[in-house]
Amino acid sequence: MEFDKGSIVYPLPTNQLIDSLEKFWRVKLPEDYKEFLQKYNGVTPITNVFDFKERKYLIDCFLCLLEKPALDDVNGENDIRVVLSPKCARMNDDEEIFGTEVLPIAKLAGDDYVCLDYHKKKPSVVIWYGGESEEFHPVLRKIANSFSDFLNMINESWEY
């Protein structure tokens, strides 16, 4: 898998930032994903296409973690917290839950995202279909058992 290393968002997230967000979201991020964030925060993949159920999906970018996200920052709109905030009710299926059930990690073409799904004990990787999801009725499709499995699915570059 290839990345546009010039698109990595600095500073890279610290262990302290990740720990504080895990507490806030009430989740434990998979170790492979934390390592990815601390190496490739917000990166744009060059190899950016994966197949699932006879359909091709295009990854626009992986989301980032900024110390202090701001929409006026060029990377602010791709911070996980900024993406999650307005979509939270459409990503979660229970308004009584305090925490995060579905955490976006990569932006796909359109209003869809690759997410970590915390509905079960061990998080899986899903596609969240933004255009089809409604408040407390997310439309999710599992695509991989782990973040590493998801990365292994990405196998080609989009050609125009």
PDB file of C-alpha atoms in Angstrom:
ATOM      1  CA  MET A   1       0.000   0.000   0.000  1.00  0.00           C
ATOM      2  CA  GLU A   2       1.311   3.419  -0.955  1.00  0.00           C
ATOM      3  CA  PHE A   3       0.684   6.780   0.736  1.00  0.00           C
ATOM      4  CA  ASP A   4       1.277  10.390  -0.228  1.00  0.00           C
ATOM      5  CA  LYS A   5       3.699  11.044   2.626  1.00  0.00           C
ATOM      6  CA  GLY A   6       3.438  14.786   1.986  1.00  0.00           C
ATOM      7  CA  SER A   7      -0.203  14.610   3.090  1.00  0.00           C
ATOM      8  CA  ILE A   8       0.553  13.353   6.612  1.00  0.00           C
ATOM      9  CA  VAL A   9      -0.882  15.758   9.184  1.00  0.00           C
ATOM     10  CA  TYR A  10       1.583  17.007  11.795  1.00  0.00           C
ATOM     11  CA  PRO A  11       2.033  17.026  14.681  1.00  0.00           C
ATOM     12  CA  LEU A  12       1.362  13.310  14.953  1.00  0.00           C
ATOM     13  CA  PRO A  13      -1.037  12.408  17.774  1.00  0.00           C
ATOM     14  CA  THR A  14       0.588  11.691  21.121  1.00  0.00           C
ATOM     15  CA  ASN A  15      -0.236   8.789  23.414  1.00  0.00           C
ATOM     16  CA  GLN A  16      -1.768  11.331  25.802  1.00  0.00           C
ATOM     17  CA  LEU A  17      -4.148  12.676  23.123  1.00  0.00           C
ATOM     18  CA  ILE A  18      -5.179   9.172  22.075  1.00  0.00           C
ATOM     19  CA  ASP A  19      -5.681   8.087  25.708  1.00  0.00           C
ATOM     20  CA  SER A  20      -7.856  11.116  26.467  1.00  0.00           C
ATOM     21  CA  LEU A  21     -10.018  10.538  23.399  1.00  0.00           C
ATOM     22  CA  GLU A  22     -10.410   6.839  24.174  1.00  0.00           C
ATOM     23  CA  LYS A  23     -11.730   7.846  27.608  1.00  0.00           C
ATOM     24  CA  PHE A  24     -14.052  10.461  26.116  1.00  0.00           C
ATOM     25  CA  TRP A  25     -15.394   8.097  23.437  1.00  0.00           C
ATOM     26  CA  ARG A  26     -15.408   5.153  25.898  1.00  0.00           C
ATOM     27  CA  VAL A  27     -13.616   2.885  23.462  1.00  0.00           C
ATOM     28  CA  LYS A  28     -10.249   1.201  23.194  1.00  0.00           C
ATOM     29  CA  LEU A  29      -8.697   1.817  19.792  1.00  0.00           C
ATOM     30  CA  PRO A  30      -7.065  -1.244  18.222  1.00  0.00           C
ATOM     31  CA  GLU A  31      -3.282  -1.205  18.620  1.00  0.00           C
ATOM     32  CA  ASP A  32      -2.716  -1.495  14.852  1.00  0.00           C
ATOM     33  CA  TYR A  33      -4.902   1.557  14.270  1.00  0.00           C
ATOM     34  CA  LYS A  34      -3.144   3.600  16.985  1.00  0.00           C
ATOM     35  CA  GLU A  35       0.224   2.752  15.406  1.00  0.00           C
ATOM     36  CA  PHE A  36      -1.151   3.803  12.015  1.00  0.00           C
ATOM     37  CA  LEU A  37      -2.384   7.149  13.408  1.00  0.00           C
ATOM     38  CA  GLN A  38       0.968   7.836  15.021  1.00  0.00           C
ATOM     39  CA  LYS A  39       2.742   7.218  11.720  1.00  0.00           C
ATOM     40  CA  TYR A  40       0.243   8.269   9.017  1.00  0.00           C
ATOM     41  CA  ASN A  41      -2.133  10.750  10.691  1.00  0.00           C
ATOM     42  CA  GLY A  42      -4.634  12.000   8.080  1.00  0.00           C
ATOM     43  CA  VAL A  43      -2.703  10.544   5.147  1.00  0.00           C
ATOM     44  CA  THR A  44      -4.053  10.392   1.612  1.00  0.00           C
ATOM     45  CA  PRO A  45      -3.473   6.946   0.135  1.00  0.00           C
ATOM     46  CA  ILE A  46      -2.078   6.583  -3.369  1.00  0.00           C
ATOM     47  CA  THR A  47      -3.266   2.983  -3.387  1.00  0.00           C
ATOM     48  CA  ASN A  48      -6.833   3.964  -2.565  1.00  0.00           C
ATOM     49  CA  VAL A  49      -9.331   1.422  -3.917  1.00  0.00           C
ATOM     50  CA  PHE A  50     -10.776  -1.658  -2.281  1.00  0.00           C
ATOM     51  CA  ASP A  51     -13.368  -4.154  -3.459  1.00  0.00           C
ATOM     52  CA  PHE A  52     -16.267  -5.373  -1.390  1.00  0.00           C
ATOM     53  CA  LYS A  53     -19.243  -7.381  -2.625  1.00  0.00           C
ATOM     54  CA  GLU A  54     -18.356  -6.781  -6.287  1.00  0.00           C
ATOM     55  CA  ARG A  55     -18.210  -3.015  -5.822  1.00  0.00           C
ATOM     56  CA  LYS A  56     -15.173  -0.723  -5.787  1.00  0.00           C
ATOM     57  CA  TYR A  57     -14.772   1.904  -3.075  1.00  0.00           C
ATOM     58  CA  LEU A  58     -12.469   4.918  -3.302  1.00  0.00           C
ATOM     59  CA  ILE A  59     -10.750   6.197  -0.152  1.00  0.00           C
ATOM     60  CA  ASP A  60     -10.455   9.967  -0.196  1.00  0.00           C
ATOM     61  CA  CYS A  61      -8.293  10.164   2.946  1.00  0.00           C
ATOM     62  CA  PHE A  62      -7.768   8.697   6.370  1.00  0.00           C
ATOM     63  CA  LEU A  63      -9.042  10.929   9.139  1.00  0.00           C
ATOM     64  CA  CYS A  64      -6.654  12.639  11.527  1.00  0.00           C
ATOM     65  CA  LEU A  65      -6.423  13.611  15.160  1.00  0.00           C
ATOM     66  CA  LEU A  66      -5.430  17.191  15.852  1.00  0.00           C
ATOM     67  CA  GLU A  67      -4.527  18.526  19.282  1.00  0.00           C
ATOM     68  CA  LYS A  68      -7.047  21.351  18.824  1.00  0.00           C
ATOM     69  CA  PRO A  69      -9.226  20.823  15.749  1.00  0.00           C
ATOM     70  CA  ALA A  70     -10.578  23.948  14.074  1.00  0.00           C
ATOM     71  CA  LEU A  71     -12.648  24.196  10.921  1.00  0.00           C
ATOM     72  CA  ASP A  72     -10.539  27.106   9.685  1.00  0.00           C
ATOM     73  CA  ASP A  73      -7.503  24.790   9.726  1.00  0.00           C
ATOM     74  CA  VAL A  74      -7.031  23.095   6.349  1.00  0.00           C
ATOM     75  CA  ASN A  75      -7.020  19.689   8.110  1.00  0.00           C
ATOM     76  CA  GLY A  76      -9.742  20.525  10.630  1.00  0.00           C
ATOM     77  CA  GLU A  77     -12.602  19.139   8.557  1.00  0.00           C
ATOM     78  CA  ASN A  78     -10.879  15.743   8.508  1.00  0.00           C
ATOM     79  CA  ASP A  79     -10.343  15.483  12.264  1.00  0.00           C
ATOM     80  CA  ILE A  80     -12.249  12.491  13.641  1.00  0.00           C
ATOM     81  CA  ARG A  81     -14.030  14.642  16.254  1.00  0.00           C
ATOM     82  CA  VAL A  82     -15.131  17.209  13.672  1.00  0.00           C
ATOM     83  CA  VAL A  83     -16.499  14.472  11.378  1.00  0.00           C
ATOM     84  CA  LEU A  84     -18.168  12.607  14.233  1.00  0.00           C
ATOM     85  CA  SER A  85     -19.855  15.566  15.927  1.00  0.00           C
ATOM     86  CA  PRO A  86     -22.637  16.374  13.408  1.00  0.00           C
ATOM     87  CA  LYS A  87     -23.061  12.727  12.375  1.00  0.00           C
ATOM     88  CA  CYS A  88     -23.127  11.170  15.850  1.00  0.00           C
ATOM     89  CA  ALA A  89     -26.897  10.592  15.991  1.00  0.00           C
ATOM     90  CA  ARG A  90     -26.827   8.985  12.544  1.00  0.00           C
ATOM     91  CA  MET A  91     -23.859   6.744  13.431  1.00  0.00           C
ATOM     92  CA  ASN A  92     -25.255   5.477  16.732  1.00  0.00           C
ATOM     93  CA  ASP A  93     -28.401   3.448  17.180  1.00  0.00           C
ATOM     94  CA  ASP A  94     -29.245   4.280  20.792  1.00  0.00           C
ATOM     95  CA  GLU A  95     -29.586   7.801  22.161  1.00  0.00           C
ATOM     96  CA  GLU A  96     -29.125   6.475  25.725  1.00  0.00           C
ATOM     97  CA  ILE A  97     -25.550   5.320  25.111  1.00  0.00           C
ATOM     98  CA  PHE A  98     -22.843   7.576  26.485  1.00  0.00           C
ATOM     99  CA  GLY A  99     -19.860   6.944  24.280  1.00  0.00           C
ATOM    100  CA  THR A 100     -19.194   6.008  20.720  1.00  0.00           C
ATOM    101  CA  GLU A 101     -20.507   2.943  18.943  1.00  0.00           C
ATOM    102  CA  VAL A 102     -19.205   3.809  15.478  1.00  0.00           C
ATOM    103  CA  LEU A 103     -16.009   5.806  14.995  1.00  0.00           C
ATOM    104  CA  PRO A 104     -15.127   7.164  11.539  1.00  0.00           C
ATOM    105  CA  ILE A 105     -11.526   6.551  10.433  1.00  0.00           C
ATOM    106  CA  ALA A 106     -11.473   7.181   6.657  1.00  0.00           C
ATOM    107  CA  LYS A 107     -13.516   9.265   4.236  1.00  0.00           C
ATOM    108  CA  LEU A 108     -14.838   7.552   1.134  1.00  0.00           C
ATOM    109  CA  ALA A 109     -16.161   9.273  -1.970  1.00  0.00           C
ATOM    110  CA  GLY A 110     -19.495  10.922  -1.194  1.00  0.00           C
ATOM    111  CA  ASP A 111     -20.885  11.001   2.362  1.00  0.00           C
ATOM    112  CA  ASP A 112     -19.732   7.491   3.334  1.00  0.00           C
ATOM    113  CA  TYR A 113     -17.016   6.574   5.821  1.00  0.00           C
ATOM    114  CA  VAL A 114     -14.965   3.586   6.859  1.00  0.00           C
ATOM    115  CA  CYS A 115     -15.509   3.188  10.598  1.00  0.00           C
ATOM    116  CA  LEU A 116     -14.617   1.097  13.592  1.00  0.00           C
ATOM    117  CA  ASP A 117     -17.796  -0.574  14.864  1.00  0.00           C
ATOM    118  CA  TYR A 118     -17.915  -1.112  18.637  1.00  0.00           C
ATOM    119  CA  HIS A 119     -21.270  -2.901  18.830  1.00  0.00           C
ATOM    120  CA  LYS A 120     -19.435  -6.107  19.773  1.00  0.00           C
ATOM    121  CA  LYS A 121     -16.609  -6.634  22.234  1.00  0.00           C
ATOM    122  CA  LYS A 122     -13.878  -6.500  19.569  1.00  0.00           C
ATOM    123  CA  PRO A 123     -14.261  -3.673  17.026  1.00  0.00           C
ATOM    124  CA  SER A 124     -14.706  -4.587  13.384  1.00  0.00           C
ATOM    125  CA  VAL A 125     -14.373  -2.368  10.320  1.00  0.00           C
ATOM    126  CA  VAL A 126     -17.546  -1.258   8.572  1.00  0.00           C
ATOM    127  CA  ILE A 127     -18.742   1.120   5.903  1.00  0.00           C
ATOM    128  CA  TRP A 128     -21.208   3.676   7.222  1.00  0.00           C
ATOM    129  CA  TYR A 129     -23.543   4.814   4.460  1.00  0.00           C
ATOM    130  CA  GLY A 130     -24.256   8.457   5.272  1.00  0.00           C
ATOM    131  CA  GLY A 131     -26.883   9.032   2.607  1.00  0.00           C
ATOM    132  CA  GLU A 132     -28.925   6.053   3.782  1.00  0.00           C
ATOM    133  CA  SER A 133     -28.528   6.508   7.546  1.00  0.00           C
ATOM    134  CA  GLU A 134     -31.102   8.290   9.660  1.00  0.00           C
ATOM    135  CA  GLU A 135     -31.032   9.464  13.244  1.00  0.00           C
ATOM    136  CA  PHE A 136     -30.399   6.420  15.466  1.00  0.00           C
ATOM    137  CA  HIS A 137     -30.712   4.137  12.427  1.00  0.00           C
ATOM    138  CA  PRO A 138     -27.205   3.803  10.970  1.00  0.00           C
ATOM    139  CA  VAL A 139     -26.724   1.768   7.811  1.00  0.00           C
ATOM    140  CA  LEU A 140     -23.550  -0.243   8.340  1.00  0.00           C
ATOM    141  CA  ARG A 141     -21.921  -3.063   6.395  1.00  0.00           C
ATOM    142  CA  LYS A 142     -19.077  -5.048   7.909  1.00  0.00           C
ATOM    143  CA  ILE A 143     -16.093  -5.278   5.577  1.00  0.00           C
ATOM    144  CA  ALA A 144     -13.237  -6.553   7.767  1.00  0.00           C
ATOM    145  CA  ASN A 145     -12.564  -8.135  11.143  1.00  0.00           C
ATOM    146  CA  SER A 146      -9.695  -5.765  11.967  1.00  0.00           C
ATOM    147  CA  PHE A 147      -7.980  -2.591  10.849  1.00  0.00           C
ATOM    148  CA  SER A 148      -5.031  -4.605   9.490  1.00  0.00           C
ATOM    149  CA  ASP A 149      -7.428  -6.793   7.500  1.00  0.00           C
ATOM    150  CA  PHE A 150      -8.968  -3.623   6.066  1.00  0.00           C
ATOM    151  CA  LEU A 151      -5.565  -2.251   5.018  1.00  0.00           C
ATOM    152  CA  ASN A 152      -4.860  -5.538   3.246  1.00  0.00           C
ATOM    153  CA  MET A 153      -8.050  -5.075   1.175  1.00  0.00           C
ATOM    154  CA  ILE A 154      -6.710  -1.868  -0.405  1.00  0.00           C
ATOM    155  CA  ASN A 155      -5.104  -3.126  -3.544  1.00  0.00           C
ATOM    156  CA  GLU A 156      -5.124  -0.653  -6.402  1.00  0.00           C
ATOM    157  CA  SER A 157      -5.081   3.002  -7.382  1.00  0.00           C
ATOM    158  CA  TRP A 158      -7.980   4.836  -8.929  1.00  0.00           C
ATOM    159  CA  GLU A 159      -7.354   5.601 -12.578  1.00  0.00           C
ATOM    160  CA  TYR A 160      -9.311   8.316 -14.327  1.00  0.00           C
TER     161      TYR A 160
END
